[in-house]
XYZ file of N, CA, C and O in Angstrom:
516
model
N 78.254 52.781 20.236
C 78.404 51.369 20.045
C 78.891 51.012 18.613
O 78.745 51.895 18.023
N 79.747 50.042 18.489
C 80.433 49.803 17.601
C 79.217 49.153 16.494
O 78.310 48.934 16.906
N 79.731 49.817 15.323
C 78.828 49.283 13.651
C 79.915 48.229 13.111
O 80.849 48.385 13.055
N 78.734 47.562 12.713
C 79.575 46.590 11.559
C 79.199 47.079 10.206
O 77.838 47.574 9.768
N 79.973 47.142 9.451
C 80.035 47.948 7.916
C 80.553 47.093 7.008
O 82.208 46.361 7.606
N 80.592 47.094 5.862
C 81.787 46.781 4.816
C 83.147 47.890 4.805
O 82.824 49.018 4.600
N 84.345 47.158 5.117
C 85.584 48.061 4.743
C 86.425 47.453 3.636
O 86.349 46.383 3.542
N 86.907 48.546 2.843
C 87.676 48.431 1.934
C 88.937 48.052 2.582
O 89.354 48.216 3.668
N 89.528 46.708 1.639
C 90.585 46.027 2.126
C 91.716 46.890 2.425
O 92.851 46.909 3.304
N 91.866 48.135 1.295
C 92.987 48.721 1.450
C 92.728 49.882 2.853
O 93.761 50.735 2.488
N 91.613 50.098 3.071
C 91.707 51.157 4.219
C 91.548 50.140 5.745
O 91.575 50.712 6.742
N 92.058 49.039 5.788
C 92.394 47.959 6.922
C 94.035 48.144 7.295
O 94.610 47.300 6.205
N 94.632 48.686 8.247
C 95.991 48.362 8.529
C 96.151 47.178 9.326
O 95.353 46.992 10.341
N 97.372 46.205 9.091
C 97.421 45.189 9.123
C 99.001 45.077 9.970
O 99.379 44.348 10.521
N 99.091 46.200 9.939
C 101.181 46.289 10.216
C 101.296 47.366 11.586
O 102.121 47.723 11.928
N 100.348 46.749 12.538
C 100.496 47.891 13.498
C 100.695 47.081 15.126
O 100.188 47.296 16.190
N 101.314 45.576 15.036
C 101.542 44.925 15.612
C 100.434 44.620 16.726
O 100.128 44.455 17.608
N 99.304 44.333 15.666
C 98.124 43.828 16.246
C 97.673 42.257 16.166
O 96.798 41.582 16.394
N 98.872 41.767 15.464
C 98.198 40.220 15.122
C 99.264 39.265 16.087
O 100.248 39.544 16.282
N 98.427 38.847 16.939
C 98.817 38.133 18.368
C 99.463 36.677 17.949
O 99.564 35.608 18.477
N 98.905 36.378 16.482
C 99.430 34.773 15.943
C 101.387 34.982 15.487
O 101.530 35.724 15.151
N 101.594 33.749 15.946
C 102.918 33.626 15.434
C 103.234 33.454 14.064
O 104.159 33.985 13.339
N 102.086 33.102 13.311
C 102.113 33.235 11.933
C 100.717 32.767 11.434
O 99.863 32.235 11.911
N 100.802 33.348 10.060
C 99.216 32.972 9.751
C 99.299 31.595 8.748
O 100.331 31.138 8.372
N 98.116 30.712 9.174
C 97.780 29.546 8.596
C 97.159 29.366 7.324
O 96.315 29.672 7.065
N 98.106 29.200 6.120
C 97.663 29.328 4.931
C 96.884 28.370 4.488
O 95.935 28.327 3.447
N 96.746 27.299 5.088
C 95.389 26.389 4.832
C 93.956 26.974 5.539
O 93.381 26.594 4.469
N 94.179 27.613 6.590
C 93.207 27.804 7.225
C 92.443 29.108 5.892
O 91.541 29.568 5.583
N 93.617 30.341 5.705
C 92.958 31.051 4.308
C 92.681 30.678 3.176
O 91.618 31.011 3.086
N 93.174 29.694 2.729
C 92.222 28.784 1.760
C 91.394 27.989 1.931
O 90.375 28.518 1.095
N 90.716 27.661 3.140
C 89.631 26.874 3.361
C 88.699 28.317 3.484
O 87.300 28.230 2.818
N 88.939 29.315 4.429
C 88.184 30.713 4.045
C 88.066 31.351 2.988
O 86.720 31.603 2.488
N 88.917 31.131 2.020
C 88.646 31.392 0.719
C 87.761 30.791 -0.068
O 86.773 31.539 -0.860
N 87.896 29.519 0.150
C 87.016 28.518 -0.647
C 85.401 28.931 -0.121
O 84.272 28.966 -0.868
N 85.300 28.829 1.152
C 84.319 29.574 1.888
C 83.332 30.666 1.226
O 82.101 30.958 0.748
N 84.311 31.720 1.196
C 83.959 33.244 0.689
C 83.838 32.866 -1.083
O 82.403 33.546 -1.196
N 84.327 32.066 -1.459
C 84.033 31.955 -3.335
C 82.662 31.187 -3.187
O 81.584 31.183 -4.414
N 82.235 30.326 -2.483
C 81.019 29.378 -2.392
C 79.716 30.378 -1.956
O 78.508 29.825 -1.626
N 80.195 31.795 -1.041
C 78.820 32.569 -1.160
C 78.473 32.680 0.607
O 77.732 33.033 0.822
N 79.650 31.944 1.763
C 79.383 31.687 2.963
C 79.648 33.266 3.246
O 80.513 33.911 2.685
N 79.139 33.447 4.276
C 79.068 34.821 5.274
C 80.055 34.371 6.394
O 79.739 33.763 7.514
N 81.315 35.117 6.569
C 81.920 34.813 7.711
C 81.801 35.976 9.118
O 81.355 36.625 8.403
N 82.072 35.634 10.152
C 81.839 36.525 11.098
C 82.699 38.061 10.687
O 84.046 37.554 10.042
N 82.290 39.061 11.355
C 83.148 40.268 10.674
C 84.307 40.438 11.666
O 84.490 39.686 12.674
N 85.359 41.065 10.863
C 86.534 41.321 11.753
C 86.499 42.589 12.711
O 85.346 42.783 12.980
N 87.392 42.558 13.787
C 86.984 43.768 14.419
C 88.401 44.678 14.128
O 89.538 44.284 14.040
N 88.092 46.181 13.993
C 89.027 47.249 13.519
C 88.778 48.272 14.651
O 87.455 48.281 15.202
N 89.905 48.915 15.202
C 89.902 50.000 16.091
C 89.970 51.411 15.064
O 91.004 51.460 14.444
N 88.890 52.395 14.534
C 89.132 53.376 14.199
C 89.474 54.838 14.579
O 88.731 54.783 15.894
N 90.788 55.335 14.876
C 91.355 56.010 15.590
C 91.091 57.778 15.235
O 91.878 58.560 15.283
N 90.552 57.513 13.745
C 90.036 59.025 13.391
C 90.991 59.026 11.774
O 90.374 59.905 10.988
N 91.770 58.145 11.726
C 92.699 58.347 10.491
C 92.703 56.801 9.780
O 92.664 56.508 8.798
N 92.819 55.651 10.882
C 93.374 54.343 10.647
C 92.224 53.380 11.069
O 91.887 53.732 12.271
N 92.167 52.602 9.843
C 91.645 51.560 10.876
C 92.460 50.136 11.544
O 92.950 49.365 10.193
N 92.566 50.161 12.765
C 93.597 49.039 12.971
C 92.763 47.457 13.021
O 92.046 47.515 13.794
N 93.246 46.753 12.331
C 92.838 44.994 12.052
C 93.167 44.456 13.913
O 94.260 44.574 13.969
N 92.168 44.243 14.611
C 92.720 43.647 15.945
C 92.066 42.189 15.910
O 93.078 41.406 16.437
N 91.212 41.567 14.821
C 90.706 40.545 15.139
C 90.302 40.164 13.793
O 89.500 40.669 13.276
N 90.699 38.702 12.854
C 90.012 38.490 11.580
C 91.207 38.533 10.603
O 91.083 38.762 9.568
N 92.418 38.189 11.054
C 93.870 38.383 9.880
C 93.620 37.059 8.871
O 93.713 37.408 7.495
N 93.070 35.958 9.146
C 92.958 35.059 8.378
C 91.632 35.404 7.417
O 91.820 35.072 6.461
N 90.522 35.910 7.931
C 89.605 36.292 7.020
C 90.307 37.324 6.236
O 89.822 37.436 4.910
N 90.776 38.340 6.702
C 91.198 39.560 5.752
C 92.217 39.138 4.411
O 91.725 39.112 3.496
N 93.142 38.122 4.688
C 93.864 37.559 3.742
C 92.932 36.379 2.846
O 93.348 36.480 1.618
N 92.166 35.676 3.367
C 91.288 35.234 2.609
C 90.249 36.026 1.575
O 90.385 35.771 0.208
N 89.845 36.973 2.421
C 89.203 38.300 1.382
C 90.245 38.598 0.150
O 89.436 38.628 -1.141
N 91.067 38.762 0.309
C 92.104 39.205 -0.311
C 92.290 38.059 -1.653
O 92.255 38.636 -2.692
N 92.739 36.756 -1.038
C 92.835 35.827 -2.227
C 91.463 35.556 -2.948
O 91.744 35.251 -4.024
N 90.392 35.844 -2.388
C 89.505 35.802 -3.338
C 88.888 36.873 -4.243
O 87.980 36.754 -5.014
N 89.928 37.608 -4.138
C 89.698 38.748 -5.148
C 88.852 39.748 -4.359
O 88.293 40.951 -5.745
N 88.337 39.854 -3.343
C 87.477 40.707 -2.766
C 88.111 42.087 -2.565
O 89.152 42.077 -2.130
N 87.110 43.377 -2.250
C 88.007 44.524 -2.260
C 87.435 45.022 -0.686
O 88.032 46.062 -0.274
N 86.253 44.126 -0.327
C 85.685 44.601 1.066
C 86.022 43.409 2.358
O 85.437 42.195 1.675
N 85.644 43.780 3.111
C 85.213 42.687 4.280
C 84.390 43.474 5.192
O 84.313 44.641 5.462
N 83.518 42.423 6.003
C 82.924 42.835 6.967
C 83.529 43.542 7.983
O 84.390 42.114 8.226
N 83.418 44.192 8.923
C 84.210 44.456 10.517
C 83.377 45.511 11.470
O 82.425 45.858 10.916
N 83.567 44.973 12.337
C 82.941 45.702 13.371
C 84.178 46.795 13.641
O 85.080 46.416 14.207
N 83.355 47.879 13.585
C 84.200 49.021 14.072
C 84.336 49.864 15.286
O 82.986 50.200 15.823
N 85.157 49.864 16.229
C 85.052 50.111 17.689
C 86.030 51.698 17.115
O 86.845 51.569 16.587
N 85.717 52.802 17.877
C 85.963 53.725 18.274
C 87.092 53.519 19.122
O 87.183 53.012 19.929
N 88.690 53.524 18.848
C 90.097 53.574 19.605
C 91.331 53.445 18.715
O 91.159 53.899 17.811
N 92.122 53.450 19.416
C 93.597 53.792 19.079
C 94.063 52.377 18.541
O 93.548 51.327 18.980
N 95.410 52.367 18.161
C 96.162 51.439 18.075
C 96.445 50.633 19.122
O 96.412 48.909 18.969
N 96.540 51.055 20.355
C 96.619 50.659 21.579
C 95.374 49.582 22.077
O 95.524 48.328 22.444
N 94.632 50.390 21.525
C 93.244 49.542 21.947
C 93.156 48.435 21.091
O 92.651 47.304 21.559
N 93.288 48.370 19.858
C 93.259 47.107 18.793
C 94.255 46.320 19.648
O 94.133 44.880 19.315
N 95.672 46.838 19.877
C 96.404 45.707 20.191
C 96.085 44.983 21.435
O 96.157 43.637 21.583
N 95.474 45.357 22.314
C 94.867 44.825 23.628
C 93.699 44.161 23.629
O 93.811 43.049 23.802
N 92.872 44.416 21.994
C 91.814 43.657 21.782
C 92.362 42.134 21.189
O 92.031 41.217 21.721
N 93.448 42.098 20.641
C 93.912 41.625 19.776
C 94.718 40.181 20.960
O 94.638 38.973 20.063
N 95.310 40.779 21.969
C 95.615 39.612 22.634
C 94.313 38.813 23.239
O 95.371 37.201 23.263
N 93.512 39.155 23.314
C 92.321 37.901 23.779
C 91.709 37.400 22.745
O 90.944 36.876 23.022
N 92.171 37.808 21.379
C 91.385 37.514 20.264
C 91.552 35.861 20.107
O 93.108 35.166 20.399
N 90.433 35.216 19.845
C 90.716 33.792 19.387
C 90.779 32.794 21.002
O 91.354 31.564 20.437
N 90.594 33.602 21.844
C 90.474 32.537 23.283
C 89.524 31.488 23.242
O 89.982 30.268 23.633
N 88.422 31.805 22.918
C 87.267 30.486 22.726
C 86.533 30.756 21.253
O 85.382 29.871 21.045
N 86.962 31.350 20.522
C 86.203 31.180 19.108
C 87.390 31.252 17.945
O 88.862 31.659 18.072
N 87.217 30.601 16.772
C 88.000 30.823 15.475
C 89.062 29.280 15.601
O 88.902 28.691 16.175
N 89.816 29.655 14.741
C 91.210 29.004 14.946
C 91.938 28.791 16.172
O 92.127 29.920 16.575
N 91.958 27.529 16.775
C 92.953 27.416 18.299
C 93.883 27.622 17.846
O 94.668 28.172 17.046
N 94.189 28.725 18.983
C 95.554 29.390 19.093
C 96.589 28.151 19.759
O 96.260 27.167 20.583
N 97.534 28.079 18.925
C 99.132 27.471 18.790
C 99.940 27.600 20.387
O 99.492 29.106 20.606
N 100.800 26.880 20.731
C 101.514 27.469 22.367
C 102.519 28.715 21.472
O 102.561 29.473 22.565
N 102.633 28.531 20.262
C 103.478 29.746 19.921
C 102.452 31.096 20.321
O 103.130 32.093 20.118
N 101.362 30.932 19.317
C 100.390 32.097 19.465
C 100.161 32.613 20.897
O 100.044 33.470 21.256
N 99.892 31.455 21.564
C 100.033 31.878 23.280
C 101.012 32.847 23.967
O 100.772 33.723 24.369
N 101.949 32.034 23.593
C 103.802 32.829 23.998
C 103.596 34.301 23.066
O 103.582 35.072 24.074
N 103.021 34.464 22.093
C 103.154 35.895 21.456
C 102.367 36.663 22.273
O 102.774 37.871 22.282
N 101.117 36.025 22.174
C 99.858 36.860 22.782
C 100.434 37.257 24.431
O 100.362 38.589 24.534
N 100.977 36.168 24.956
C 101.441 36.946 26.508
C 102.706 37.767 26.449
O 102.614 38.830 27.296
N 103.810 38.076 25.889
C 104.538 38.722 25.467
C 103.793 40.015 25.309
O 104.504 41.255 25.550
N 102.970 40.080 24.086
C 102.526 41.219 23.672
C 101.667 41.820 25.010
O 101.839 43.095 25.240
N 100.833 41.382 25.883
C 100.188 41.340 26.998
C 101.242 42.101 27.914
O 100.832 43.349 28.642
N 102.110 41.193 28.082
C 103.319 41.944 29.269
C 103.908 43.456 28.800
O 104.019 43.723 30.037
N 103.927 44.310 27.744
C 104.633 45.135 27.184
C 103.604 46.324 27.219
O 104.030 47.294 26.859
N 102.250 45.545 26.892
C 101.303 46.546 26.634
C 101.095 47.539 28.073
O 100.872 46.912 28.928
N 100.578 48.830 27.658
C 100.250 49.562 29.124
C 99.351 48.643 29.888
O 99.124 49.078 31.270
N 98.371 48.340 29.131
C 96.860 47.848 29.970
C 97.364 46.248 30.492
O 96.952 45.983 31.712
N 98.332 46.070 30.185
C 99.074 44.709 30.704
C 99.935 44.669 31.733
O 100.088 44.010 32.585
N 100.572 45.753 31.534
C 102.024 45.820 32.718
C 101.461 46.166 34.205
O 102.131 45.690 35.127
N 99.969 46.402 34.123
C 99.331 46.787 35.564
C 98.923 45.531 36.033
O 98.494 45.376 37.380
N 98.833 44.311 35.577
C 98.180 43.302 35.777
C 98.916 41.892 36.293
O 100.138 41.979 35.822
N 98.382 41.294 37.496
C 99.393 40.117 37.614
C 99.460 39.034 36.293
O 98.759 39.169 35.269
N 100.641 38.265 36.418
C 100.591 37.319 35.666
C 99.203 36.442 35.695
O 99.007 35.524 34.454
N 98.761 36.176 36.536
C 97.571 35.281 36.756
C 96.476 35.940 35.622
O 95.825 35.333 34.978
N 96.332 37.287 35.994
C 95.210 38.051 35.047
C 95.910 38.152 33.793
O 94.702 37.805 32.916
N 96.894 38.014 33.095
C 97.221 38.023 31.903
C 97.250 36.708 31.460
O 96.318 36.451 30.155
N 97.144 35.679 32.174
C 97.086 34.370 31.687
C 95.180 33.974 31.605
O 95.132 33.248 30.584
N 94.625 34.648 32.161
C 93.306 34.362 32.208
C 92.753 35.213 30.681
O 92.114 34.561 30.035
């Protein structure tokens, strides 16, 4: 069962092609930063730990907000799994929560799904869902 714990930001890997958004919205990062500085508790991010790295799958805006706020850690749900597991999780991230996905975000997520081993076996309808 995944555990939620505080992870050091420098132990979270963000360059594993797990970001399904077309770009980071700096206004949202600034809003989250202000919330953090005001003492708000944001939902944890999701990372996949493969024994060596923690691959961020969901929570990129929060990650950058914690950095901008000068924090050293952020809460994360730690799943055991690979970079590919994180990528597959990321494809479906923010479908029903968080910052709404733009059309460019949706397009990037679909492109990621189409080339991912888990998505290659699925129909276009299943990927769209």
